[in-house]
């Protein structure tokens, strides 16, 4: 990947101490125009991770963003319009490839990050998990915000570069080059799968 150095080296990850957290792989998000990877590519790579983690008995968390009536989501005054108003029916349903993952913990969030207002930290701590592997959409919003929250909670983090994407290639590469390496390790899905024990 241009401008972003990825190393294949990673310590072996113990399945009982590591969780996979998949951000917003739902029909209304994965189906949009994305870059540098398509939604289909991210779903495929995330699916490979989910299968590997499930096979090893590791904790898998599927996160989706949704709203009951639109009033439960944040609405600050911003220079850039970020709320499309009315969401199409079914936009918040997990993609079919991940909809029936056995023993996955599903979290519904109302904002960008997966920790705020959810039981994610509680469920990780109850299982003795100290490392999270993050992927999903979008690199610079849901994944980045969740990563910053996890960093403040003290979790070790691994960011799967080819199992996440953004609205633009520039956004994805900026976060992967300048933000994620300050909070954890940036790796490929193949490296993560091979490192899980």
PDB file of C-alpha atoms in Angstrom:
ATOM      1  CA  UNK A   1       0.000   0.000   0.000  1.00  0.00           C
ATOM      2  CA  UNK A   2       1.298   3.419  -0.978  1.00  0.00           C
ATOM      3  CA  UNK A   3       2.822   5.550   1.794  1.00  0.00           C
ATOM      4  CA  UNK A   4       1.911   3.078   4.546  1.00  0.00           C
ATOM      5  CA  UNK A   5       4.505   0.590   5.768  1.00  0.00           C
ATOM      6  CA  UNK A   6       3.163  -2.757   6.868  1.00  0.00           C
ATOM      7  CA  UNK A   7       5.304  -5.322   8.587  1.00  0.00           C
ATOM      8  CA  UNK A   8       4.511  -9.015   8.579  1.00  0.00           C
ATOM      9  CA  UNK A   9       5.974  -9.443  12.036  1.00  0.00           C
ATOM     10  CA  UNK A  10       3.578  -9.838  14.896  1.00  0.00           C
ATOM     11  CA  UNK A  11       3.741 -11.662  18.174  1.00  0.00           C
ATOM     12  CA  UNK A  12       1.621 -14.769  18.403  1.00  0.00           C
ATOM     13  CA  UNK A  13      -1.805 -13.761  19.636  1.00  0.00           C
ATOM     14  CA  UNK A  14      -3.450 -15.920  22.259  1.00  0.00           C
ATOM     15  CA  UNK A  15      -7.053 -16.540  21.251  1.00  0.00           C
ATOM     16  CA  UNK A  16      -8.290 -16.412  24.860  1.00  0.00           C
ATOM     17  CA  UNK A  17      -6.779 -12.926  25.381  1.00  0.00           C
ATOM     18  CA  UNK A  18      -7.698 -11.423  21.988  1.00  0.00           C
ATOM     19  CA  UNK A  19     -10.987 -10.211  20.546  1.00  0.00           C
ATOM     20  CA  UNK A  20     -11.926  -9.323  16.981  1.00  0.00           C
ATOM     21  CA  UNK A  21     -14.038  -6.153  16.799  1.00  0.00           C
ATOM     22  CA  UNK A  22     -15.703  -5.588  13.425  1.00  0.00           C
ATOM     23  CA  UNK A  23     -17.081  -2.088  12.872  1.00  0.00           C
ATOM     24  CA  UNK A  24     -20.234  -1.283  10.879  1.00  0.00           C
ATOM     25  CA  UNK A  25     -20.188  -3.970   8.205  1.00  0.00           C
ATOM     26  CA  UNK A  26     -23.841  -3.451   7.439  1.00  0.00           C
ATOM     27  CA  UNK A  27     -25.728  -3.183   4.175  1.00  0.00           C
ATOM     28  CA  UNK A  28     -26.172   0.601   4.151  1.00  0.00           C
ATOM     29  CA  UNK A  29     -22.457   1.218   4.747  1.00  0.00           C
ATOM     30  CA  UNK A  30     -20.614  -1.614   2.968  1.00  0.00           C
ATOM     31  CA  UNK A  31     -22.626  -0.963  -0.197  1.00  0.00           C
ATOM     32  CA  UNK A  32     -21.397   2.617  -0.641  1.00  0.00           C
ATOM     33  CA  UNK A  33     -18.563   3.787  -2.879  1.00  0.00           C
ATOM     34  CA  UNK A  34     -15.390   3.297  -0.811  1.00  0.00           C
ATOM     35  CA  UNK A  35     -11.617   3.461  -1.224  1.00  0.00           C
ATOM     36  CA  UNK A  36      -8.943   2.111  -1.362  1.00  0.00           C
ATOM     37  CA  UNK A  37     -10.849  -1.163  -0.873  1.00  0.00           C
ATOM     38  CA  UNK A  38     -14.418  -1.877  -1.911  1.00  0.00           C
ATOM     39  CA  UNK A  39     -16.998  -2.896   0.631  1.00  0.00           C
ATOM     40  CA  UNK A  40     -16.951  -6.408  -0.866  1.00  0.00           C
ATOM     41  CA  UNK A  41     -13.172  -6.681  -0.377  1.00  0.00           C
ATOM     42  CA  UNK A  42     -13.435  -5.557   3.240  1.00  0.00           C
ATOM     43  CA  UNK A  43     -16.305  -7.969   3.931  1.00  0.00           C
ATOM     44  CA  UNK A  44     -14.283 -10.819   2.393  1.00  0.00           C
ATOM     45  CA  UNK A  45     -11.177 -10.072   4.484  1.00  0.00           C
ATOM     46  CA  UNK A  46     -13.213  -9.460   7.636  1.00  0.00           C
ATOM     47  CA  UNK A  47     -15.033 -12.735   7.011  1.00  0.00           C
ATOM     48  CA  UNK A  48     -11.700 -14.537   6.862  1.00  0.00           C
ATOM     49  CA  UNK A  49     -10.769 -12.994  10.216  1.00  0.00           C
ATOM     50  CA  UNK A  50     -14.141 -13.911  11.740  1.00  0.00           C
ATOM     51  CA  UNK A  51     -13.732 -17.531  10.619  1.00  0.00           C
ATOM     52  CA  UNK A  52     -10.212 -17.744  12.043  1.00  0.00           C
ATOM     53  CA  UNK A  53     -11.216 -16.212  15.374  1.00  0.00           C
ATOM     54  CA  UNK A  54     -14.325 -18.392  15.616  1.00  0.00           C
ATOM     55  CA  UNK A  55     -12.317 -21.538  14.815  1.00  0.00           C
ATOM     56  CA  UNK A  56      -9.875 -20.718  17.636  1.00  0.00           C
ATOM     57  CA  UNK A  57     -12.676 -19.968  20.110  1.00  0.00           C
ATOM     58  CA  UNK A  58     -11.771 -16.262  20.320  1.00  0.00           C
ATOM     59  CA  UNK A  59     -14.309 -13.568  21.162  1.00  0.00           C
ATOM     60  CA  UNK A  60     -15.880 -11.942  18.083  1.00  0.00           C
ATOM     61  CA  UNK A  61     -17.768  -8.648  18.365  1.00  0.00           C
ATOM     62  CA  UNK A  62     -19.908  -7.369  15.509  1.00  0.00           C
ATOM     63  CA  UNK A  63     -20.714  -3.682  15.869  1.00  0.00           C
ATOM     64  CA  UNK A  64     -23.435  -1.897  13.963  1.00  0.00           C
ATOM     65  CA  UNK A  65     -24.704   1.650  14.072  1.00  0.00           C
ATOM     66  CA  UNK A  66     -28.437   2.159  14.150  1.00  0.00           C
ATOM     67  CA  UNK A  67     -31.162   4.474  15.333  1.00  0.00           C
ATOM     68  CA  UNK A  68     -34.582   3.860  16.804  1.00  0.00           C
ATOM     69  CA  UNK A  69     -36.105   7.100  15.595  1.00  0.00           C
ATOM     70  CA  UNK A  70     -33.182   9.391  14.724  1.00  0.00           C
ATOM     71  CA  UNK A  71     -33.462  11.184  18.062  1.00  0.00           C
ATOM     72  CA  UNK A  72     -31.027   8.835  19.811  1.00  0.00           C
ATOM     73  CA  UNK A  73     -28.011   9.848  17.699  1.00  0.00           C
ATOM     74  CA  UNK A  74     -25.714  12.825  18.222  1.00  0.00           C
ATOM     75  CA  UNK A  75     -26.464  15.961  16.200  1.00  0.00           C
ATOM     76  CA  UNK A  76     -23.844  18.656  16.843  1.00  0.00           C
ATOM     77  CA  UNK A  77     -23.561  21.754  14.673  1.00  0.00           C
ATOM     78  CA  UNK A  78     -20.884  21.013  12.069  1.00  0.00           C
ATOM     79  CA  UNK A  79     -19.484  22.636   8.931  1.00  0.00           C
ATOM     80  CA  UNK A  80     -19.860  19.387   6.993  1.00  0.00           C
ATOM     81  CA  UNK A  81     -23.267  17.764   6.709  1.00  0.00           C
ATOM     82  CA  UNK A  82     -22.865  14.212   8.075  1.00  0.00           C
ATOM     83  CA  UNK A  83     -26.438  13.137   8.776  1.00  0.00           C
ATOM     84  CA  UNK A  84     -28.316  12.046   5.645  1.00  0.00           C
ATOM     85  CA  UNK A  85     -31.633  12.571   7.409  1.00  0.00           C
ATOM     86  CA  UNK A  86     -33.840   9.605   6.575  1.00  0.00           C
ATOM     87  CA  UNK A  87     -32.053   6.246   6.357  1.00  0.00           C
ATOM     88  CA  UNK A  88     -33.329   3.673   3.851  1.00  0.00           C
ATOM     89  CA  UNK A  89     -35.015   0.564   5.253  1.00  0.00           C
ATOM     90  CA  UNK A  90     -32.529  -2.182   6.158  1.00  0.00           C
ATOM     91  CA  UNK A  91     -29.456   0.071   6.051  1.00  0.00           C
ATOM     92  CA  UNK A  92     -28.436  -1.072   9.547  1.00  0.00           C
ATOM     93  CA  UNK A  93     -28.652  -4.845   8.972  1.00  0.00           C
ATOM     94  CA  UNK A  94     -25.337  -6.711   9.168  1.00  0.00           C
ATOM     95  CA  UNK A  95     -24.076  -7.909   5.778  1.00  0.00           C
ATOM     96  CA  UNK A  96     -25.283 -11.453   5.001  1.00  0.00           C
ATOM     97  CA  UNK A  97     -21.737 -12.855   5.219  1.00  0.00           C
ATOM     98  CA  UNK A  98     -21.585 -11.912   8.926  1.00  0.00           C
ATOM     99  CA  UNK A  99     -25.231 -12.095   9.948  1.00  0.00           C
ATOM    100  CA  UNK A 100     -25.119 -15.578  11.471  1.00  0.00           C
ATOM    101  CA  UNK A 101     -21.700 -15.815  13.112  1.00  0.00           C
ATOM    102  CA  UNK A 102     -21.920 -18.384  15.899  1.00  0.00           C
ATOM    103  CA  UNK A 103     -21.434 -16.959  19.419  1.00  0.00           C
ATOM    104  CA  UNK A 104     -20.684 -13.438  18.154  1.00  0.00           C
ATOM    105  CA  UNK A 105     -21.540 -10.606  20.512  1.00  0.00           C
ATOM    106  CA  UNK A 106     -23.544  -7.992  18.592  1.00  0.00           C
ATOM    107  CA  UNK A 107     -23.386  -4.382  19.748  1.00  0.00           C
ATOM    108  CA  UNK A 108     -25.619  -1.592  18.526  1.00  0.00           C
ATOM    109  CA  UNK A 109     -24.104   1.868  18.902  1.00  0.00           C
ATOM    110  CA  UNK A 110     -25.644   5.305  18.377  1.00  0.00           C
ATOM    111  CA  UNK A 111     -22.460   7.243  17.591  1.00  0.00           C
ATOM    112  CA  UNK A 112     -19.053   6.697  15.956  1.00  0.00           C
ATOM    113  CA  UNK A 113     -17.231   4.761  18.688  1.00  0.00           C
ATOM    114  CA  UNK A 114     -18.115   1.233  19.808  1.00  0.00           C
ATOM    115  CA  UNK A 115     -17.278   1.779  23.505  1.00  0.00           C
ATOM    116  CA  UNK A 116     -19.355   4.821  24.458  1.00  0.00           C
ATOM    117  CA  UNK A 117     -22.817   3.840  25.713  1.00  0.00           C
ATOM    118  CA  UNK A 118     -22.318   0.099  25.097  1.00  0.00           C
ATOM    119  CA  UNK A 119     -21.152  -2.927  27.108  1.00  0.00           C
ATOM    120  CA  UNK A 120     -18.043  -3.530  24.965  1.00  0.00           C
ATOM    121  CA  UNK A 121     -15.468  -2.722  27.654  1.00  0.00           C
ATOM    122  CA  UNK A 122     -17.413  -4.752  30.223  1.00  0.00           C
ATOM    123  CA  UNK A 123     -17.610  -7.829  27.985  1.00  0.00           C
ATOM    124  CA  UNK A 124     -13.907  -7.648  27.088  1.00  0.00           C
ATOM    125  CA  UNK A 125     -12.810  -7.297  30.712  1.00  0.00           C
ATOM    126  CA  UNK A 126     -15.079 -10.122  31.917  1.00  0.00           C
ATOM    127  CA  UNK A 127     -13.281 -12.389  29.448  1.00  0.00           C
ATOM    128  CA  UNK A 128      -9.793 -11.234  30.452  1.00  0.00           C
ATOM    129  CA  UNK A 129      -9.116  -9.804  26.997  1.00  0.00           C
ATOM    130  CA  UNK A 130      -6.213  -7.378  26.708  1.00  0.00           C
ATOM    131  CA  UNK A 131      -5.843  -7.140  22.915  1.00  0.00           C
ATOM    132  CA  UNK A 132      -8.363  -6.174  20.257  1.00  0.00           C
ATOM    133  CA  UNK A 133      -8.068  -6.603  16.517  1.00  0.00           C
ATOM    134  CA  UNK A 134      -9.995  -3.862  14.724  1.00  0.00           C
ATOM    135  CA  UNK A 135     -11.422  -3.752  11.214  1.00  0.00           C
ATOM    136  CA  UNK A 136     -14.462  -2.413   9.389  1.00  0.00           C
ATOM    137  CA  UNK A 137     -15.841   0.754   7.865  1.00  0.00           C
ATOM    138  CA  UNK A 138     -14.924   3.514   8.000  1.00  0.00           C
ATOM    139  CA  UNK A 139     -11.209   3.739   8.730  1.00  0.00           C
ATOM    140  CA  UNK A 140     -11.330   7.390   9.773  1.00  0.00           C
ATOM    141  CA  UNK A 141     -14.664   7.377  11.607  1.00  0.00           C
ATOM    142  CA  UNK A 142     -15.977   4.227  13.299  1.00  0.00           C
ATOM    143  CA  UNK A 143     -12.683   2.333  13.389  1.00  0.00           C
ATOM    144  CA  UNK A 144     -10.610   5.379  14.380  1.00  0.00           C
ATOM    145  CA  UNK A 145     -13.011   6.528  17.109  1.00  0.00           C
ATOM    146  CA  UNK A 146     -13.242   3.011  18.557  1.00  0.00           C
ATOM    147  CA  UNK A 147      -9.439   2.779  18.463  1.00  0.00           C
ATOM    148  CA  UNK A 148      -9.036   6.042  20.368  1.00  0.00           C
ATOM    149  CA  UNK A 149     -11.500   4.851  23.009  1.00  0.00           C
ATOM    150  CA  UNK A 150      -9.711   1.480  23.291  1.00  0.00           C
ATOM    151  CA  UNK A 151      -6.378   3.272  23.618  1.00  0.00           C
ATOM    152  CA  UNK A 152      -7.703   5.288  26.559  1.00  0.00           C
ATOM    153  CA  UNK A 153      -8.943   2.066  28.194  1.00  0.00           C
ATOM    154  CA  UNK A 154      -5.435   0.590  27.845  1.00  0.00           C
ATOM    155  CA  UNK A 155      -6.053  -2.179  25.303  1.00  0.00           C
ATOM    156  CA  UNK A 156      -3.344  -3.430  22.976  1.00  0.00           C
ATOM    157  CA  UNK A 157      -4.559  -2.992  19.413  1.00  0.00           C
ATOM    158  CA  UNK A 158      -3.929  -4.478  15.994  1.00  0.00           C
ATOM    159  CA  UNK A 159      -5.392  -2.683  12.981  1.00  0.00           C
ATOM    160  CA  UNK A 160      -6.101  -4.818   9.914  1.00  0.00           C
ATOM    161  CA  UNK A 161      -5.324  -2.492   7.021  1.00  0.00           C
ATOM    162  CA  UNK A 162      -6.872  -4.582   4.228  1.00  0.00           C
ATOM    163  CA  UNK A 163     -10.058  -5.289   6.230  1.00  0.00           C
ATOM    164  CA  UNK A 164     -10.996  -1.620   6.543  1.00  0.00           C
ATOM    165  CA  UNK A 165     -11.661   1.197   4.115  1.00  0.00           C
ATOM    166  CA  UNK A 166     -12.976   4.749   3.946  1.00  0.00           C
ATOM    167  CA  UNK A 167     -14.841   7.239   1.794  1.00  0.00           C
ATOM    168  CA  UNK A 168     -11.525   8.219   0.200  1.00  0.00           C
ATOM    169  CA  UNK A 169      -8.109   6.639  -0.219  1.00  0.00           C
ATOM    170  CA  UNK A 170      -6.543   9.756   1.312  1.00  0.00           C
ATOM    171  CA  UNK A 171      -8.566   9.436   4.524  1.00  0.00           C
ATOM    172  CA  UNK A 172      -7.703   5.746   4.875  1.00  0.00           C
ATOM    173  CA  UNK A 173      -3.994   6.262   4.262  1.00  0.00           C
ATOM    174  CA  UNK A 174      -3.725   9.269   6.575  1.00  0.00           C
ATOM    175  CA  UNK A 175      -5.211   7.384   9.534  1.00  0.00           C
ATOM    176  CA  UNK A 176      -3.154   4.254   8.807  1.00  0.00           C
ATOM    177  CA  UNK A 177       0.071   6.226   8.442  1.00  0.00           C
ATOM    178  CA  UNK A 178      -0.208   8.823  11.201  1.00  0.00           C
ATOM    179  CA  UNK A 179      -2.811   7.711  13.765  1.00  0.00           C
ATOM    180  CA  UNK A 180      -2.953   3.923  14.116  1.00  0.00           C
ATOM    181  CA  UNK A 181       0.822   3.373  14.532  1.00  0.00           C
ATOM    182  CA  UNK A 182       0.645   5.606  17.640  1.00  0.00           C
ATOM    183  CA  UNK A 183      -1.994   3.389  19.233  1.00  0.00           C
ATOM    184  CA  UNK A 184      -1.069  -0.104  18.092  1.00  0.00           C
ATOM    185  CA  UNK A 185       0.191  -2.252  15.244  1.00  0.00           C
ATOM    186  CA  UNK A 186      -0.882  -2.118  11.598  1.00  0.00           C
ATOM    187  CA  UNK A 187      -1.014  -5.527   9.886  1.00  0.00           C
ATOM    188  CA  UNK A 188      -2.668  -7.446   7.038  1.00  0.00           C
ATOM    189  CA  UNK A 189      -5.491  -9.949   7.459  1.00  0.00           C
ATOM    190  CA  UNK A 190      -3.166 -12.782   6.397  1.00  0.00           C
ATOM    191  CA  UNK A 191      -0.617 -11.874   9.072  1.00  0.00           C
ATOM    192  CA  UNK A 192      -3.300 -11.743  11.766  1.00  0.00           C
ATOM    193  CA  UNK A 193      -4.816 -15.091  10.764  1.00  0.00           C
ATOM    194  CA  UNK A 194      -1.398 -16.772  10.801  1.00  0.00           C
ATOM    195  CA  UNK A 195      -0.529 -15.264  14.193  1.00  0.00           C
ATOM    196  CA  UNK A 196      -3.643 -16.382  16.093  1.00  0.00           C
ATOM    197  CA  UNK A 197      -2.957 -19.311  18.439  1.00  0.00           C
TER     198      UNK A 197
END
